[in-house]
Amino acid sequence: MNIIAETVKPMAGYKVHIVKTDKYKTNMIVWKMKAPLNKEDATLRALLPYVLQSSSEEFPTTGKLRSFLDELYGASLYVDLAKKGEYHIISISLEVANEKFLSDPTPLLKKAIEFLAGLLIKPNVKEGAFHKETVDNEKRTLKQRIQSVYDDKMRYSNFRLVQEMCKEEPYSLHVHGEMGAVDAITAESLYEYYQNAMKQDELDLYIVGDVNEEEVYSVATDIFNFSDRAPLLIDSSSHNAKDNVHEVIEEQDVKQGKLNIGYRTNIKYGDEDYYALQVFNGIFGGFSHSKLFINVREKASLAYYVASRLESHKALMMVMSGIDNKNYNQAVRIIHEQMDAMKIGDFSEEEIVQTKAVIKNQLLETVDTSRGMVEILYHNVISKNDISLDEWLEKMDLVTKEDIIAAAKKINLDTVYFLTGKGDVK
């Protein structure tokens, strides 16, 4: 079937990934930089892409840079940070109109790639430092971004679960770094970090659209030239197993309790039983027909929301729920009961079929957008696998009830975290 036809070509210090498709009237260019998460660099790295997108040597002010994007028929530029396993991923994306649909003969794709290269290779730097005012502005914004996690109790409780669950593991770090580390960053130290990242990070350039592959390779060869590097690899599933389940109760001035439970799945993306784990998660808590949704929210009326999700590259599963503070023990008990039910096969063939259909639709919806397509393909870069979406769907289709039970039996409860109101009794 070949849902996504990806061509990957090694270049000078990076790889070019081309997905040739006439599905869109725009071309999407995505630059990805991957490095291991670590405490020393996390906050520097969280700041870097926002400084890079603000200005460049050619466009020394944000106003000039945005004006040029308007000239590129309203091209869209955005950056993103992600944590995949114990890797810290920077993404810089540029979406530009496909010139085939315009009367103007301007080679927009070439101009867009050159513009992106300018941001990456020729940033706004003088005398070994980024533009100080830009760095200061972005530091203030980064602080707001970090603070927003503490203000949003749903995000905060999920972050705290990970902190408690993954103590002494790089995964415990927040994708935006640490508030206490922001002030120490200078325009000089950030530029020094940028230089190291460009020498050491694993670099990937994705281009999705109705493009001429040879033209893309030619333009990329002329513009991007990096030193060869061996990407730094880490085992994201390694951890120190706990002897007992770790329970953490934190009190704050909150009206609604946040119950978050963390499990070690011992299965990660690329493993043979990963597909069974996906179906397991869908039946357990991933969707509105799941055991958690029906038993915790619908039948017992205990939760305002409840769901489970996988961290595929770290071999974790997290349950997130919002409950009344007084319902803690009952909610925990029912969640544990649903896990026990999965391990003994207390689910139907109908639930398996329904879950597979929902996962398939979800994946196909994701690749319906060019950005979603890049995210699906990037799983292979992180995991060092070569799994096509067709293979993913085929293997998931073959998952049996026995496979799901076997995957369930590998899952271990690790940490229970509860954010509750002050003075509330469990």
Short mmCIF file of C-alpha atoms in Angstrom, two decimals:
data_model
loop_
_atom_site.label_atom_id
_atom_site.label_comp_id
_atom_site.label_asym_id
_atom_site.label_seq_id
_atom_site.Cartn_x
_atom_site.Cartn_y
_atom_site.Cartn_z
CA MET A 1 0.00 0.00 0.00
CA ASN A 2 2.87 2.37 0.90
CA ILE A 3 0.95 5.10 2.78
CA ILE A 4 4.11 7.21 3.09
CA ALA A 5 6.90 6.96 0.51
CA GLU A 6 9.99 8.30 2.30
CA THR A 7 13.38 8.63 0.64
CA VAL A 8 16.35 9.08 3.01
CA LYS A 9 19.74 10.25 1.79
CA PRO A 10 22.88 10.77 3.93
CA MET A 11 24.49 14.17 3.34
CA ALA A 12 27.43 16.07 4.88
CA GLY A 13 26.78 15.63 8.62
CA TYR A 14 23.00 15.28 8.30
CA LYS A 15 20.29 13.30 6.49
CA VAL A 16 17.64 14.53 4.04
CA HIS A 17 14.23 12.86 4.20
CA ILE A 18 11.90 13.54 1.27
CA VAL A 19 8.24 12.57 1.16
CA LYS A 20 7.05 13.33 -2.36
CA THR A 21 3.30 13.83 -2.36
CA ASP A 22 0.79 15.92 -4.27
CA LYS A 23 -1.61 15.85 -1.32
CA TYR A 24 -0.87 19.43 -0.22
CA LYS A 25 -0.69 22.85 -1.87
CA THR A 26 2.20 23.75 0.42
CA ASN A 27 5.66 22.32 1.00
CA MET A 28 6.75 21.61 4.56
CA ILE A 29 10.40 21.91 5.58
CA VAL A 30 11.30 20.63 9.05
CA TRP A 31 14.75 20.78 10.63
CA LYS A 32 15.28 18.39 13.55
CA MET A 33 18.15 18.38 16.05
CA LYS A 34 18.49 15.52 18.52
CA ALA A 35 20.76 15.25 21.56
CA PRO A 36 20.68 13.34 24.85
CA LEU A 37 18.81 15.10 27.66
CA ASN A 38 21.06 16.36 30.42
CA LYS A 39 20.69 18.75 33.34
CA GLU A 40 23.61 20.98 32.36
CA ASP A 41 22.27 21.81 28.90
CA ALA A 42 18.46 21.38 29.12
CA THR A 43 17.65 25.06 29.76
CA LEU A 44 20.18 26.36 27.22
CA ARG A 45 18.72 23.99 24.67
CA ALA A 46 15.16 25.06 25.51
CA LEU A 47 16.09 28.69 24.85
CA LEU A 48 18.11 28.16 21.66
CA PRO A 49 15.39 27.57 19.00
CA TYR A 50 13.41 30.63 20.11
CA VAL A 51 16.50 32.83 19.76
CA LEU A 52 17.30 31.32 16.34
CA GLN A 53 13.79 32.03 15.00
CA SER A 54 13.76 35.65 16.20
CA SER A 55 16.41 37.08 13.88
CA SER A 56 19.42 36.21 11.75
CA GLU A 57 22.46 37.85 10.18
CA GLU A 58 20.40 38.72 7.10
CA PHE A 59 17.29 39.73 9.07
CA PRO A 60 18.66 41.31 12.27
CA THR A 61 15.23 42.23 13.66
CA THR A 62 12.11 40.14 14.15
CA GLY A 63 10.16 42.70 12.10
CA LYS A 64 12.44 42.30 9.07
CA LEU A 65 12.35 38.52 9.41
CA ARG A 66 8.54 38.43 9.54
CA SER A 67 8.30 40.82 6.58
CA PHE A 68 10.38 38.41 4.51
CA LEU A 69 8.05 35.54 5.48
CA ASP A 70 5.15 37.66 4.19
CA GLU A 71 7.03 38.07 0.90
CA LEU A 72 7.22 34.26 0.70
CA TYR A 73 3.42 34.30 0.23
CA GLY A 74 2.80 34.23 3.97
CA ALA A 75 5.15 31.36 4.84
CA SER A 76 4.73 30.04 8.41
CA LEU A 77 7.72 29.59 10.74
CA TYR A 78 7.44 27.83 14.10
CA VAL A 79 9.68 26.04 16.55
CA ASP A 80 8.98 23.22 18.95
CA LEU A 81 10.72 21.30 21.72
CA ALA A 82 10.02 17.69 22.56
CA LYS A 83 11.26 14.97 24.86
CA LYS A 84 11.33 11.56 23.20
CA GLY A 85 12.72 8.96 25.54
CA GLU A 86 15.84 10.57 26.95
CA TYR A 87 16.48 12.73 23.90
CA HIS A 88 15.81 16.46 23.68
CA ILE A 89 14.49 17.32 20.22
CA ILE A 90 14.48 20.77 18.61
CA SER A 91 12.22 21.23 15.58
CA ILE A 92 12.20 24.29 13.34
CA SER A 93 9.44 24.15 10.71
CA LEU A 94 8.76 26.30 7.67
CA GLU A 95 5.61 25.86 5.59
CA VAL A 96 5.60 27.60 2.23
CA ALA A 97 3.23 27.70 -0.75
CA ASN A 98 4.10 25.36 -3.62
CA GLU A 99 5.05 27.59 -6.55
CA LYS A 100 3.28 25.18 -8.92
CA PHE A 101 0.01 26.74 -7.78
CA LEU A 102 1.19 30.34 -8.28
CA SER A 103 1.52 32.45 -11.42
CA ASP A 104 4.75 33.90 -9.95
CA PRO A 105 7.76 31.86 -11.20
CA THR A 106 9.83 32.63 -8.04
CA PRO A 107 11.52 29.39 -6.85
CA LEU A 108 9.83 29.49 -3.44
CA LEU A 109 11.12 26.15 -2.17
CA LYS A 110 14.73 27.13 -2.85
CA LYS A 111 14.23 30.54 -1.20
CA ALA A 112 12.57 28.89 1.80
CA ILE A 113 15.42 26.38 2.28
CA GLU A 114 17.95 29.22 1.97
CA PHE A 115 16.00 31.26 4.55
CA LEU A 116 15.93 28.33 7.00
CA ALA A 117 19.64 27.76 6.45
CA GLY A 118 20.27 31.44 7.26
CA LEU A 119 18.54 31.04 10.64
CA LEU A 120 20.56 27.92 11.41
CA ILE A 121 23.98 28.67 9.96
CA LYS A 122 24.19 32.46 10.00
CA PRO A 123 22.40 33.56 13.18
CA ASN A 124 22.38 37.11 14.54
CA VAL A 125 25.84 36.99 16.17
CA LYS A 126 28.53 39.57 16.89
CA GLU A 127 31.85 39.04 18.65
CA GLY A 128 31.06 35.51 19.80
CA ALA A 129 27.62 36.25 21.23
CA PHE A 130 23.99 36.20 20.16
CA HIS A 131 22.16 39.54 20.04
CA LYS A 132 21.82 40.36 23.76
CA GLU A 133 18.40 42.02 23.62
CA THR A 134 16.95 39.03 21.73
CA VAL A 135 18.38 36.61 24.30
CA ASP A 136 17.02 38.68 27.20
CA ASN A 137 13.55 38.83 25.63
CA GLU A 138 13.49 35.10 25.01
CA LYS A 139 14.73 34.38 28.55
CA ARG A 140 11.71 36.26 29.91
CA THR A 141 9.39 34.27 27.64
CA LEU A 142 11.07 30.99 28.64
CA LYS A 143 10.45 31.79 32.31
CA GLN A 144 6.76 32.33 31.51
CA ARG A 145 6.70 29.01 29.66
CA ILE A 146 8.21 27.19 32.64
CA GLN A 147 5.90 28.98 35.10
CA SER A 148 2.84 28.04 33.04
CA VAL A 149 3.50 24.37 33.86
CA TYR A 150 3.20 25.16 37.59
CA ASP A 151 0.04 27.20 37.02
CA ASP A 152 -1.73 24.46 35.04
CA LYS A 153 -2.30 21.74 37.65
CA MET A 154 -3.04 19.05 35.05
CA ARG A 155 0.35 19.58 33.39
CA TYR A 156 2.04 20.13 36.76
CA SER A 157 0.81 16.83 38.21
CA ASN A 158 1.98 14.93 35.13
CA PHE A 159 5.39 16.60 35.40
CA ARG A 160 5.60 15.77 39.12
CA LEU A 161 4.73 12.12 38.45
CA VAL A 162 7.61 11.92 35.96
CA GLN A 163 9.94 13.70 38.41
CA GLU A 164 9.13 11.22 41.17
CA MET A 165 9.07 8.18 38.93
CA CYS A 166 12.29 8.91 37.06
CA LYS A 167 14.50 10.38 39.81
CA GLU A 168 18.18 10.13 38.86
CA GLU A 169 17.14 9.57 35.20
CA PRO A 170 17.49 12.31 32.56
CA TYR A 171 13.81 11.80 31.64
CA SER A 172 12.85 13.57 34.89
CA LEU A 173 13.96 16.89 33.34
CA HIS A 174 11.31 19.17 31.91
CA VAL A 175 11.44 19.85 28.17
CA HIS A 176 11.72 23.63 28.88
CA GLY A 177 14.52 23.22 31.42
CA GLU A 178 14.66 24.73 34.91
CA MET A 179 13.57 28.15 36.12
CA GLY A 180 16.67 28.48 38.33
CA ALA A 181 19.00 28.01 35.36
CA VAL A 182 17.55 30.73 33.09
CA ASP A 183 19.19 33.80 34.66
CA ALA A 184 22.70 32.34 34.39
CA ILE A 185 22.45 32.05 30.59
CA THR A 186 24.28 34.79 28.70
CA ALA A 187 24.37 35.70 25.03
CA GLU A 188 27.94 34.29 25.02
CA SER A 189 27.16 30.99 26.80
CA LEU A 190 24.15 30.37 24.54
CA TYR A 191 26.24 30.93 21.41
CA GLU A 192 28.89 28.55 22.74
CA TYR A 193 26.17 25.93 23.32
CA TYR A 194 24.81 26.53 19.80
CA GLN A 195 28.25 25.87 18.29
CA ASN A 196 28.58 22.59 20.20
CA ALA A 197 25.06 21.50 19.24
CA MET A 198 25.75 22.11 15.55
CA LYS A 199 28.89 19.93 15.83
CA GLN A 200 27.40 17.11 17.90
CA ASP A 201 23.60 16.86 17.42
CA GLU A 202 22.03 14.33 15.10
CA LEU A 203 20.63 16.50 12.29
CA ASP A 204 17.74 15.67 9.96
CA LEU A 205 16.05 17.74 7.25
CA TYR A 206 12.52 16.69 6.22
CA ILE A 207 10.79 18.00 3.10
CA VAL A 208 7.18 17.00 2.47
CA GLY A 209 5.34 18.08 -0.67
CA ASP A 210 5.15 17.96 -4.43
CA VAL A 211 8.87 18.57 -4.94
CA ASN A 212 11.61 17.55 -7.35
CA GLU A 213 13.92 15.28 -5.34
CA GLU A 214 17.07 16.03 -7.36
CA GLU A 215 16.45 19.76 -7.01
CA VAL A 216 16.11 19.39 -3.22
CA TYR A 217 19.36 17.40 -3.00
CA SER A 218 21.16 19.97 -5.15
CA VAL A 219 19.95 22.93 -3.06
CA ALA A 220 20.67 21.13 0.24
CA THR A 221 24.18 20.16 -0.94
CA ASP A 222 24.96 23.78 -1.83
CA ILE A 223 23.65 25.22 1.44
CA PHE A 224 24.11 22.72 4.28
CA ASN A 225 27.55 21.40 5.04
CA PHE A 226 28.28 20.05 8.50
CA SER A 227 31.09 18.02 10.01
CA ASP A 228 30.59 14.26 10.18
CA ARG A 229 29.47 13.04 13.57
CA ALA A 230 28.46 9.80 15.27
CA PRO A 231 25.11 10.48 16.96
CA LEU A 232 25.20 10.04 20.74
CA LEU A 233 22.97 7.07 21.62
CA ILE A 234 21.46 6.22 24.99
CA ASP A 235 19.27 3.43 26.31
CA SER A 236 16.10 5.25 27.29
CA SER A 237 14.48 2.22 28.88
CA SER A 238 17.19 1.64 31.52
CA HIS A 239 16.25 2.46 35.11
CA ASN A 240 16.78 1.35 38.65
CA ALA A 241 13.85 -0.90 39.52
CA LYS A 242 12.07 0.04 42.76
CA ASP A 243 11.46 -2.58 45.43
CA ASN A 244 8.09 -1.08 46.34
CA VAL A 245 5.47 1.11 44.69
CA HIS A 246 6.35 4.75 45.32
CA GLU A 247 3.40 6.79 46.67
CA VAL A 248 3.57 10.59 46.78
CA ILE A 249 0.82 12.82 48.21
CA GLU A 250 1.35 16.54 47.66
CA GLU A 251 -0.87 19.21 49.17
CA GLN A 252 -1.65 22.52 47.48
CA ASP A 253 -4.55 24.92 47.40
CA VAL A 254 -6.53 22.95 44.80
CA LYS A 255 -10.22 22.10 44.70
CA GLN A 256 -9.91 19.15 42.32
CA GLY A 257 -7.42 16.37 43.05
CA LYS A 258 -5.06 15.17 40.33
CA LEU A 259 -4.30 11.47 40.44
CA ASN A 260 -1.46 10.37 38.17
CA ILE A 261 -0.14 6.81 38.11
CA GLY A 262 3.05 5.68 36.36
CA TYR A 263 3.87 2.21 35.07
CA ARG A 264 7.00 0.71 33.51
CA THR A 265 5.84 -1.16 30.41
CA ASN A 266 9.27 -2.71 29.68
CA ILE A 267 8.31 -2.44 25.99
CA LYS A 268 9.46 0.34 23.69
CA TYR A 269 8.92 1.42 20.08
CA GLY A 270 10.43 -1.12 17.71
CA ASP A 271 10.03 -4.11 20.05
CA GLU A 272 7.95 -6.96 18.60
CA ASP A 273 5.34 -6.62 21.35
CA TYR A 274 5.02 -2.82 20.93
CA TYR A 275 1.97 -3.28 18.70
CA ALA A 276 0.25 -5.41 21.35
CA LEU A 277 1.10 -2.72 23.92
CA GLN A 278 -0.60 -0.10 21.75
CA VAL A 279 -3.78 -2.15 21.60
CA PHE A 280 -3.50 -2.83 25.34
CA ASN A 281 -3.30 0.90 26.06
CA GLY A 282 -6.31 1.61 23.86
CA ILE A 283 -8.47 -0.95 25.70
CA PHE A 284 -7.12 0.00 29.15
CA GLY A 285 -7.35 3.79 29.06
CA GLY A 286 -6.53 5.29 25.70
CA PHE A 287 -10.00 5.95 24.32
CA SER A 288 -13.59 6.71 25.33
CA HIS A 289 -14.53 3.01 25.13
CA SER A 290 -11.66 2.04 27.48
CA LYS A 291 -11.94 0.30 30.84
CA LEU A 292 -10.75 3.35 32.77
CA PHE A 293 -13.22 5.69 31.08
CA ILE A 294 -16.18 3.33 31.56
CA ASN A 295 -15.39 2.08 35.08
CA VAL A 296 -13.79 5.10 36.75
CA ARG A 297 -15.65 7.94 35.04
CA GLU A 298 -18.97 6.53 33.80
CA LYS A 299 -19.94 3.78 36.25
CA ALA A 300 -18.38 5.06 39.50
CA SER A 301 -18.62 8.78 38.57
CA LEU A 302 -15.26 9.33 40.26
CA ALA A 303 -13.32 11.26 37.62
CA TYR A 304 -13.79 14.48 35.68
CA TYR A 305 -11.34 13.02 33.18
CA VAL A 306 -9.30 9.81 33.04
CA ALA A 307 -6.98 8.46 30.35
CA SER A 308 -3.74 6.57 29.83
CA ARG A 309 -0.97 7.31 27.39
CA LEU A 310 2.31 5.68 26.36
CA GLU A 311 5.79 7.18 26.25
CA SER A 312 6.94 4.81 23.54
CA HIS A 313 10.68 5.56 23.65
CA LYS A 314 10.99 5.43 27.44
CA ALA A 315 8.79 2.35 27.98
CA LEU A 316 6.38 4.17 30.29
CA MET A 317 2.62 4.38 30.59
CA MET A 318 0.92 7.18 32.51
CA VAL A 319 -2.65 7.32 33.81
CA MET A 320 -3.96 10.87 34.33
CA SER A 321 -7.21 11.68 36.14
CA GLY A 322 -9.01 14.50 37.91
CA ILE A 323 -10.99 13.41 40.98
CA ASP A 324 -12.58 14.79 44.14
CA ASN A 325 -9.97 14.69 46.90
CA LYS A 326 -12.11 12.35 49.04
CA ASN A 327 -12.23 9.71 46.26
CA TYR A 328 -8.50 8.93 46.19
CA ASN A 329 -8.57 5.41 47.64
CA GLN A 330 -11.59 4.31 45.63
CA ALA A 331 -10.17 5.67 42.35
CA VAL A 332 -6.79 4.01 42.92
CA ARG A 333 -8.51 0.70 43.73
CA ILE A 334 -10.67 0.73 40.58
CA ILE A 335 -7.69 1.65 38.35
CA HIS A 336 -5.71 -1.25 39.84
CA GLU A 337 -8.70 -3.55 39.24
CA GLN A 338 -8.76 -2.59 35.54
CA MET A 339 -5.06 -3.40 35.21
CA ASP A 340 -5.63 -6.79 36.89
CA ALA A 341 -8.54 -7.45 34.51
CA MET A 342 -6.30 -6.78 31.49
CA LYS A 343 -3.63 -9.17 32.81
CA ILE A 344 -6.12 -12.06 33.05
CA GLY A 345 -7.71 -11.32 29.66
CA ASP A 346 -10.97 -9.84 30.91
CA PHE A 347 -11.72 -8.04 27.64
CA SER A 348 -13.56 -9.06 24.49
CA GLU A 349 -12.67 -9.62 20.84
CA GLU A 350 -15.09 -6.79 20.08
CA GLU A 351 -13.01 -4.40 22.22
CA ILE A 352 -9.86 -5.51 20.37
CA VAL A 353 -11.44 -4.90 16.95
CA GLN A 354 -12.83 -1.52 18.02
CA THR A 355 -9.50 -0.42 19.51
CA LYS A 356 -7.50 -1.44 16.43
CA ALA A 357 -9.91 0.57 14.25
CA VAL A 358 -9.56 3.67 16.44
CA ILE A 359 -5.73 3.42 16.50
CA LYS A 360 -5.67 3.00 12.71
CA ASN A 361 -7.91 6.06 12.22
CA GLN A 362 -5.78 8.05 14.64
CA LEU A 363 -2.56 7.20 12.78
CA LEU A 364 -4.09 7.95 9.38
CA GLU A 365 -5.43 11.28 10.69
CA THR A 366 -1.96 12.13 11.99
CA VAL A 367 -0.33 11.54 8.60
CA ASP A 368 -3.07 13.57 6.95
CA THR A 369 -1.00 16.64 7.83
CA SER A 370 2.58 17.10 6.68
CA ARG A 371 3.78 17.90 10.22
CA GLY A 372 2.09 14.77 11.56
CA MET A 373 3.76 12.75 8.83
CA VAL A 374 7.18 14.02 9.90
CA GLU A 375 6.47 13.15 13.56
CA ILE A 376 5.49 9.57 12.64
CA LEU A 377 8.61 9.14 10.48
CA TYR A 378 10.88 10.62 13.15
CA HIS A 379 10.14 7.68 15.48
CA ASN A 380 12.59 5.71 13.34
CA VAL A 381 15.39 8.26 13.84
CA ILE A 382 14.95 8.14 17.62
CA SER A 383 14.69 4.35 17.84
CA LYS A 384 17.17 3.51 15.06
CA ASN A 385 14.52 1.33 13.42
CA ASP A 386 13.11 1.30 9.93
CA ILE A 387 9.41 0.66 10.42
CA SER A 388 7.06 1.92 7.72
CA LEU A 389 3.52 2.99 8.60
CA ASP A 390 2.25 0.09 6.47
CA GLU A 391 4.27 -2.38 8.57
CA TRP A 392 3.06 -0.67 11.76
CA LEU A 393 -0.60 -1.11 10.75
CA GLU A 394 -0.09 -4.66 9.47
CA LYS A 395 1.61 -5.81 12.68
CA MET A 396 -1.04 -4.15 14.83
CA ASP A 397 -3.73 -5.94 12.79
CA LEU A 398 -2.10 -9.29 13.61
CA VAL A 399 -2.15 -8.68 17.40
CA THR A 400 -4.12 -11.38 19.23
CA LYS A 401 -5.75 -11.46 22.64
CA GLU A 402 -2.86 -13.66 23.86
CA ASP A 403 -0.35 -11.04 22.65
CA ILE A 404 -2.17 -8.31 24.60
CA ILE A 405 -2.23 -10.41 27.79
CA ALA A 406 1.51 -11.16 27.38
CA ALA A 407 2.25 -7.44 27.00
CA ALA A 408 0.04 -6.62 30.01
CA LYS A 409 1.99 -9.06 32.18
CA LYS A 410 5.22 -7.16 31.47
CA ILE A 411 3.77 -3.93 32.91
CA ASN A 412 4.80 -2.98 36.46
CA LEU A 413 3.22 -0.35 38.69
CA ASP A 414 5.94 2.14 39.66
CA THR A 415 4.58 5.39 41.17
CA VAL A 416 1.26 6.79 42.41
CA TYR A 417 1.19 10.60 42.64
CA PHE A 418 -1.74 12.55 44.10
CA LEU A 419 -2.06 16.33 44.19
CA THR A 420 -4.74 17.16 46.76
CA GLY A 421 -6.19 20.10 48.70
CA LYS A 422 -4.59 21.23 51.94
CA GLY A 423 -5.85 19.34 54.97
CA ASP A 424 -7.93 16.90 52.90
CA VAL A 425 -7.91 13.38 54.22
CA LYS A 426 -7.10 10.62 51.73
#
